[in-house]
Every structure is written in structure tokens, then in C-alpha cells.
Coordinates of C-alpha atoms in Angstrom, one line a residue:
M46 CA 99.9 100.5 128.0
T47 CA 103.1 102.2 129.2
G48 CA 103.3 106.0 129.3
P49 CA 104.8 108.1 126.5
S50 CA 108.5 108.0 125.6
I51 CA 110.0 111.5 125.3
H52 CA 113.5 112.0 124.0
A53 CA 115.8 114.0 126.3
N54 CA 116.2 116.6 123.6
A55 CA 112.5 117.1 123.0
I56 CA 110.3 119.7 124.6
C57 CA 106.9 118.4 125.6
E58 CA 104.9 120.9 127.6
S59 CA 101.6 119.0 127.2
R60 CA 100.3 116.7 129.9
H61 CA 97.8 115.1 127.4
V62 CA 100.0 112.6 125.6
G63 CA 98.8 109.0 125.3
G64 CA 100.5 105.9 126.3
G65 CA 103.0 104.4 123.9
T66 CA 103.5 107.6 122.0
R67 CA 107.1 108.3 121.0
I68 CA 108.3 111.9 120.8
W69 CA 111.8 112.3 119.3
A70 CA 114.6 114.8 119.5
F71 CA 114.0 118.5 118.9
A72 CA 110.2 118.1 118.7
H73 CA 108.3 120.8 120.6
I74 CA 104.7 120.3 121.8
L75 CA 102.9 123.3 123.5
P76 CA 100.8 122.8 126.6
G77 CA 97.3 122.9 125.1
A78 CA 98.0 120.2 122.5
R79 CA 96.4 116.7 122.9
I80 CA 98.2 113.7 121.5
G81 CA 96.7 110.3 121.3
A82 CA 98.2 106.8 122.1
D83 CA 100.8 105.0 120.1
C84 CA 101.8 107.9 118.0
N85 CA 105.2 108.6 116.4
I86 CA 106.2 112.3 116.5
C87 CA 109.5 112.5 114.7
D88 CA 112.4 114.9 115.0
H89 CA 111.8 118.7 114.4
V90 CA 108.0 118.6 114.7
F91 CA 106.3 121.6 116.2
I92 CA 102.7 121.3 117.6
E93 CA 100.8 124.3 118.7
N94 CA 98.2 124.6 121.5
D95 CA 94.8 124.2 119.7
V96 CA 95.8 120.9 118.0
I97 CA 94.2 117.4 118.5
V98 CA 96.1 114.3 117.3
G99 CA 94.4 110.9 117.4
D100 CA 95.8 107.5 118.1
R101 CA 98.4 105.7 116.0
V102 CA 99.3 108.8 114.0
T103 CA 102.7 109.2 112.4
V104 CA 104.1 112.8 112.0
K105 CA 107.4 112.8 110.1
S106 CA 110.2 115.3 110.5
G107 CA 109.8 118.9 109.6
V108 CA 106.0 119.2 110.1
Q109 CA 104.3 122.0 112.0
L110 CA 100.7 121.5 113.2
W111 CA 99.3 124.9 113.9
D112 CA 96.2 126.0 115.9
G113 CA 93.0 124.6 114.4
V114 CA 94.5 121.4 113.0
R115 CA 92.6 118.1 113.8
I116 CA 94.3 114.8 113.0
E117 CA 92.2 111.7 113.4
D118 CA 93.3 108.1 114.1
D119 CA 95.8 106.2 111.9
V120 CA 96.8 109.2 109.8
F121 CA 100.3 109.4 108.2
I122 CA 101.8 112.9 107.6
G123 CA 104.9 112.8 105.4
P124 CA 108.1 114.9 105.9
N125 CA 107.8 118.6 105.5
A126 CA 104.1 118.6 104.8
T127 CA 102.8 122.1 105.4
F128 CA 99.6 123.1 107.2
T129 CA 98.3 126.6 107.2
N130 CA 95.7 128.3 109.4
D131 CA 95.3 131.9 108.2
P132 CA 93.8 132.6 104.8
F133 CA 95.3 136.1 104.6
P134 CA 98.3 136.3 107.0
R135 CA 99.9 139.5 108.0
S136 CA 102.8 140.0 110.4
R137 CA 101.8 140.6 114.0
R138 CA 98.1 140.2 113.2
H139 CA 96.4 137.3 115.0
L140 CA 93.0 135.7 114.4
D141 CA 90.5 135.4 117.2
A142 CA 89.8 131.9 116.0
H143 CA 91.5 129.8 113.4
P144 CA 89.8 127.7 110.6
V145 CA 89.6 124.1 111.5
T146 CA 91.7 121.8 109.1
T147 CA 90.8 118.1 109.5
V148 CA 92.6 115.0 108.3
E149 CA 90.2 112.1 108.8
R150 CA 91.1 108.6 109.8
N151 CA 93.4 106.4 107.7
A152 CA 94.3 109.3 105.4
S153 CA 97.9 110.0 104.2
V154 CA 99.5 113.4 103.4
G155 CA 102.6 113.1 101.2
A156 CA 105.9 114.8 101.6
N157 CA 106.0 118.5 101.0
A158 CA 102.2 118.7 100.4
T159 CA 100.5 122.0 101.4
L160 CA 97.0 122.2 102.9
L161 CA 95.2 125.5 102.9
P162 CA 93.2 126.6 105.9
G163 CA 89.9 125.0 106.7
V164 CA 90.1 122.0 104.3
T165 CA 88.9 118.5 105.2
V166 CA 90.8 115.5 103.9
G167 CA 88.3 112.6 103.9
R168 CA 89.0 109.3 105.5
G169 CA 91.3 107.0 103.6
A170 CA 92.3 109.7 101.1
M171 CA 95.9 110.0 99.7
I172 CA 97.5 113.4 99.2
G173 CA 100.4 113.1 96.7
A174 CA 103.8 114.5 97.4
G175 CA 104.0 118.2 96.7
A176 CA 100.2 118.5 96.1
V177 CA 98.6 121.8 97.0
V178 CA 95.2 121.1 98.6
V179 CA 92.8 124.1 98.1
A180 CA 89.5 122.3 98.7
D181 CA 88.0 119.4 100.5
V182 CA 89.2 116.0 99.4
P183 CA 86.6 113.2 99.2
P184 CA 87.0 110.0 101.2
H185 CA 89.5 107.6 99.6
A186 CA 90.4 110.0 96.8
I187 CA 94.0 110.2 95.5
V188 CA 94.9 113.8 94.6
V189 CA 98.0 115.2 93.1
G190 CA 99.2 118.5 91.6
N191 CA 98.8 122.2 92.1
P192 CA 96.0 122.7 92.7
A193 CA 95.3 119.1 93.7
R194 CA 93.1 117.1 91.4
I195 CA 91.6 113.7 91.8
R196 CA 93.5 111.1 89.8
G197 CA 91.9 107.9 91.3
Y198 CA 90.7 106.3 94.4
A199 CA 92.7 104.4 97.1
S200 CA 91.8 100.9 98.1
G201 CA 92.1 101.7 101.8
H202 CA 90.8 98.8 103.9
V203 CA 88.4 97.5 101.3
S204 CA 88.8 95.7 98.0
V205 CA 88.5 97.8 94.8
R206 CA 87.4 96.4 91.5
S207 CA 89.0 98.9 89.1
S208 CA 88.6 96.8 86.0
V209 CA 85.1 95.7 84.9
P210 CA 84.7 92.8 82.4
T211 CA 83.6 93.7 78.9
V212 CA 79.9 94.3 78.8
E213 CA 78.4 92.3 75.9
P214 CA 75.3 93.7 74.0
E215 CA 72.2 93.7 76.2
S216 CA 74.1 92.0 79.1
R217 CA 74.6 93.1 82.7
V218 CA 77.6 93.1 85.0
P219 CA 77.0 93.2 88.7
L220 CA 79.2 95.7 90.6
V221 CA 78.8 96.6 94.3
G222 CA 75.8 97.1 96.5
G223 CA 73.4 95.9 93.7
A224 CA 74.8 98.4 91.2
M225 CA 74.8 97.2 87.6
L226 CA 76.7 98.1 84.5
M227 CA 74.7 97.2 81.4
R228 CA 74.9 97.4 77.6
L229 CA 71.8 98.9 76.0
R230 CA 70.2 97.7 72.9
V231 CA 71.5 99.5 69.9
A232 CA 69.8 99.9 66.5
E233 CA 72.3 100.9 63.8
D234 CA 72.1 101.6 60.1
M235 CA 73.4 104.1 57.6
R236 CA 71.7 106.9 59.4
G237 CA 73.6 106.3 62.6
R238 CA 73.1 104.5 65.9
L239 CA 70.2 104.6 68.3
S240 CA 70.6 103.4 71.9
V241 CA 67.4 102.2 73.6
A242 CA 66.4 101.7 77.2
E243 CA 62.8 100.7 78.0
I244 CA 61.3 100.3 81.4
G245 CA 61.9 96.6 82.3
N246 CA 64.2 96.2 79.3
G247 CA 67.3 98.1 80.0
L248 CA 65.9 100.7 82.4
P249 CA 65.3 98.9 85.7
F250 CA 62.8 101.4 87.2
P251 CA 60.1 103.9 86.1
A252 CA 61.8 107.3 85.7
R253 CA 60.2 110.2 87.4
R254 CA 62.9 112.7 86.7
L255 CA 65.6 113.4 84.1
F256 CA 68.6 115.7 84.4
I257 CA 71.7 116.4 82.3
V258 CA 75.1 117.3 83.6
H259 CA 77.2 119.2 81.0
D260 CA 79.7 122.0 80.5
V261 CA 81.6 120.9 83.6
P262 CA 84.4 123.5 83.8
S263 CA 87.0 121.1 85.3
E264 CA 87.8 117.6 86.3
E265 CA 86.5 118.2 89.8
V266 CA 84.4 115.5 91.5
R267 CA 80.6 115.6 91.3
G268 CA 78.0 113.5 92.9
E269 CA 79.7 112.3 96.0
H270 CA 76.6 111.2 97.8
A271 CA 74.2 108.3 98.2
H272 CA 70.4 108.1 98.2
R273 CA 68.1 106.6 100.8
A274 CA 65.4 105.5 98.3
C275 CA 66.1 106.9 94.9
H276 CA 67.5 104.7 92.1
Q277 CA 69.6 106.4 89.3
F278 CA 70.6 105.3 85.8
L279 CA 73.6 107.1 84.3
V280 CA 74.5 107.3 80.6
C281 CA 77.4 109.3 79.3
V282 CA 76.0 110.4 76.0
S283 CA 79.2 112.3 75.0
G284 CA 82.8 112.2 76.1
R285 CA 84.1 110.2 79.1
I286 CA 83.7 110.2 82.8
K287 CA 84.8 107.9 85.7
V288 CA 82.5 106.8 88.4
M289 CA 83.5 105.3 91.8
L290 CA 80.9 103.2 93.6
D291 CA 81.1 102.3 97.3
D292 CA 78.7 100.2 99.3
G293 CA 80.6 100.5 102.5
Q294 CA 82.4 97.2 102.1
E295 CA 83.7 97.2 98.6
R296 CA 84.3 99.8 95.9
A297 CA 84.3 99.6 92.1
E298 CA 85.4 102.1 89.5
V299 CA 83.9 102.2 86.1
T300 CA 84.4 104.3 83.0
L301 CA 81.4 105.6 81.1
D302 CA 82.5 106.5 77.5
D303 CA 79.7 105.0 75.3
P304 CA 76.1 106.2 75.0
A305 CA 75.1 102.5 74.8
L306 CA 76.6 101.8 78.3
G307 CA 74.3 102.4 81.3
L308 CA 75.0 102.3 85.0
H309 CA 72.3 101.6 87.5
V310 CA 73.0 103.0 91.0
P311 CA 70.6 101.8 93.6
P312 CA 69.9 103.4 97.0
L313 CA 72.6 103.2 99.7
V314 CA 75.5 103.1 97.2
W315 CA 77.9 106.1 97.4
A316 CA 78.7 107.4 94.0
S317 CA 81.3 109.9 92.9
Q318 CA 81.8 111.1 89.3
Y319 CA 85.2 112.6 88.4
R320 CA 87.6 113.2 85.5
Y321 CA 85.0 114.7 83.2
E322 CA 86.3 115.3 79.7
S323 CA 85.6 118.8 78.5
N324 CA 82.9 117.6 76.1
A325 CA 81.3 115.1 78.5
V326 CA 77.5 115.1 78.8
L327 CA 75.9 112.9 81.5
L328 CA 72.2 111.9 81.3
V329 CA 70.7 110.7 84.6
A330 CA 67.3 109.1 85.0
A331 CA 66.0 109.0 88.6
S332 CA 63.2 106.9 90.1
E333 CA 62.0 109.7 92.4
R334 CA 61.3 113.4 92.2
Y335 CA 63.9 115.7 93.7
D336 CA 63.9 115.5 97.5
P337 CA 66.8 117.0 99.5
D338 CA 66.0 114.7 102.4
D339 CA 66.7 111.7 100.3
Y340 CA 70.4 112.6 99.9
I341 CA 73.1 111.3 102.2
R342 CA 76.0 113.7 101.7
D343 CA 78.2 112.9 104.7
Y344 CA 80.3 109.7 104.2
A345 CA 80.4 108.9 107.9
E346 CA 76.6 109.1 108.1
F347 CA 76.5 106.8 105.0
L348 CA 78.6 104.2 106.7
A349 CA 76.5 104.3 109.8
I350 CA 73.3 103.9 107.8
V351 CA 74.7 101.0 105.9
A352 CA 75.7 99.3 109.1
S353 CA 72.2 99.9 110.6
H354 CA 70.8 98.1 107.5
G355 CA 72.7 95.0 108.4
G356 CA 76.1 95.7 106.9
E357 CA 79.0 94.1 108.8
D358 CA 82.4 95.6 109.0
V359 CA 81.4 98.3 106.7
N360 CA 84.8 99.9 106.3
G361 CA 86.9 96.8 106.8
S362 CA 89.0 98.3 109.6
P363 CA 88.7 97.2 113.3
A364 CA 90.0 100.7 114.3
D365 CA 87.0 102.3 112.5
R366 CA 84.4 100.4 114.6

């Protein structure tokens, strides 16, 4: 690969710029910055010293990357996106160390979005134009607004099944990674409706633990983890929630809005619940007692574990391997 291409009207003081990277007019890169290969640094971009930019990154015009910013491979940063690195700035006051703000691989930051100090934007996430990101963004999430809220999930480099066929009474619809959406048996008369799940007939495992999620104060994401051994069975007994399932190769989004609709989530399936209605009540049956060591809370670790269990091309991108 050839060396970097630096415009005559750019100032590049760093010696750590990868081959094939293009730095355009009026960009200014300080000596301590490290820029990967095959990047596109557009006009009027400023990059401070304690900044690391991966390979194949696009930084559009009017962006400043301040100390503490980490940009991983294949990230897109839209024009005039704003990064911050001091939670309580004062003139002529300097921090000894800046919070680390990370944008993980394959994520995109829309035009004029603002990221507060110390947040992590998960891999494959999409930050909408003008969004104000005040908290970590889950992998593949689409967030918009001020403050930014999840409004869906991006397909990234894997296929997403966002629509699930109608689930007929007492039938089952396979999703991803062995997950199953099923219609429970319902008894109905003039006194009301009764949804029934028996072990082996609706409930696919003996339940050792029950818990209820309710009074969720906002639409923020919950769950966002996988289990090593525990099976779960989710029923939204009131209101509506959305669930995104991810087996490392494929994702599926389902809506739980009927107490006769159950979702079986087996081990090694990443599950995120979001867009809770204010009156939503989620009942969860689990096959195991609570064990913090059974949880996989880091998405990168989840992908590695899936791959070690025989998954191939777990994230669909050659650049991710």
C-alpha cells in the first residue's frame, strides 16, 4: 500500500498515519494522533494528540476529535458531528486525564450529532442526525433525538428478520439461534381469558425462577445480554415491548403485545428489550437460579463465545475477523 496522501493546505504533524489515508485541505492533525490506513479525513477536520483512529474511517468536514476519542475500524462520522471530552468545562482549566469516548467498528455518527464525554457507541450502531448521545449506545441500535433514544436496530452486516409471521394458536415460529415465538393455549369464556403454559406444553423447560419487569420509567433498553446456560421464557402480560434477538449471524425483532404470546430465548442468544410502553409488564421464567457468572454482558465477548462454539462468520464482515 502506498503512503498517505496529504493535501498541500493540510497540516499533519503526526508521523503515525497509515498508507492510503487521504487528508484534505485545511485539516490539522496534532503530533500524538494515530490514524489508520485507507481513511478519508475531509476538509476542516481537527484531531488532537490523544486520539486513535482505526482503518477505513471516514471523517467528514467540520469534525473535531478531542483528546480521549477512540474511533475503531470502518466508522463513518458525518459532517459537523461534535465530540466532547470534559463533563464540566471551565475556561483555562485542564483535566489531568480525559474520559475515553469510543465509537466501535462499523458504527455511523450522523451529521450534527453530539456525543457527551465517556460514552461508547456499540459496533454497527447508527446515531441519527442531530441526536444528543448522553449514554452508551448498544451494538446495532438506531438512536435519534435529544436525548437519544433507541428507535430500532440496524441490519449491519447480517440479515434482520423484522417481521415475524402470524403465530397461530398453540403454534411455534422459529427465529434465530433456536429462539422460538409461540402462541399459548387460551381458555376464554364470559369471565375473561386465561393463557396457559405447562412444562412440555408451551413452556419448553422447568422453571426455577420467575421475575417481573414493570414500572419501567422510560423507553430505555433493558436486557442486553446473553446467557451461557440459562433458558428464558418472556411473556408481556400488559402493554407492549420490542425484543431484538441476535445469534451472532442473524437478528430478528419481535413485538410482544399479547399475554398469550410467549418468547423462548435459549442460551447464547443476545436479547435486548426496548420501547417499553408505560404500562408494560414483562413476566420472565428462567430455567436456572440467578447466577451472575452465567451472564454474558459484553457483545464482543458474546461473538467470541459463539465463534468458539462452532459459529462461522459470526458478524458477517471479513473486516471483523
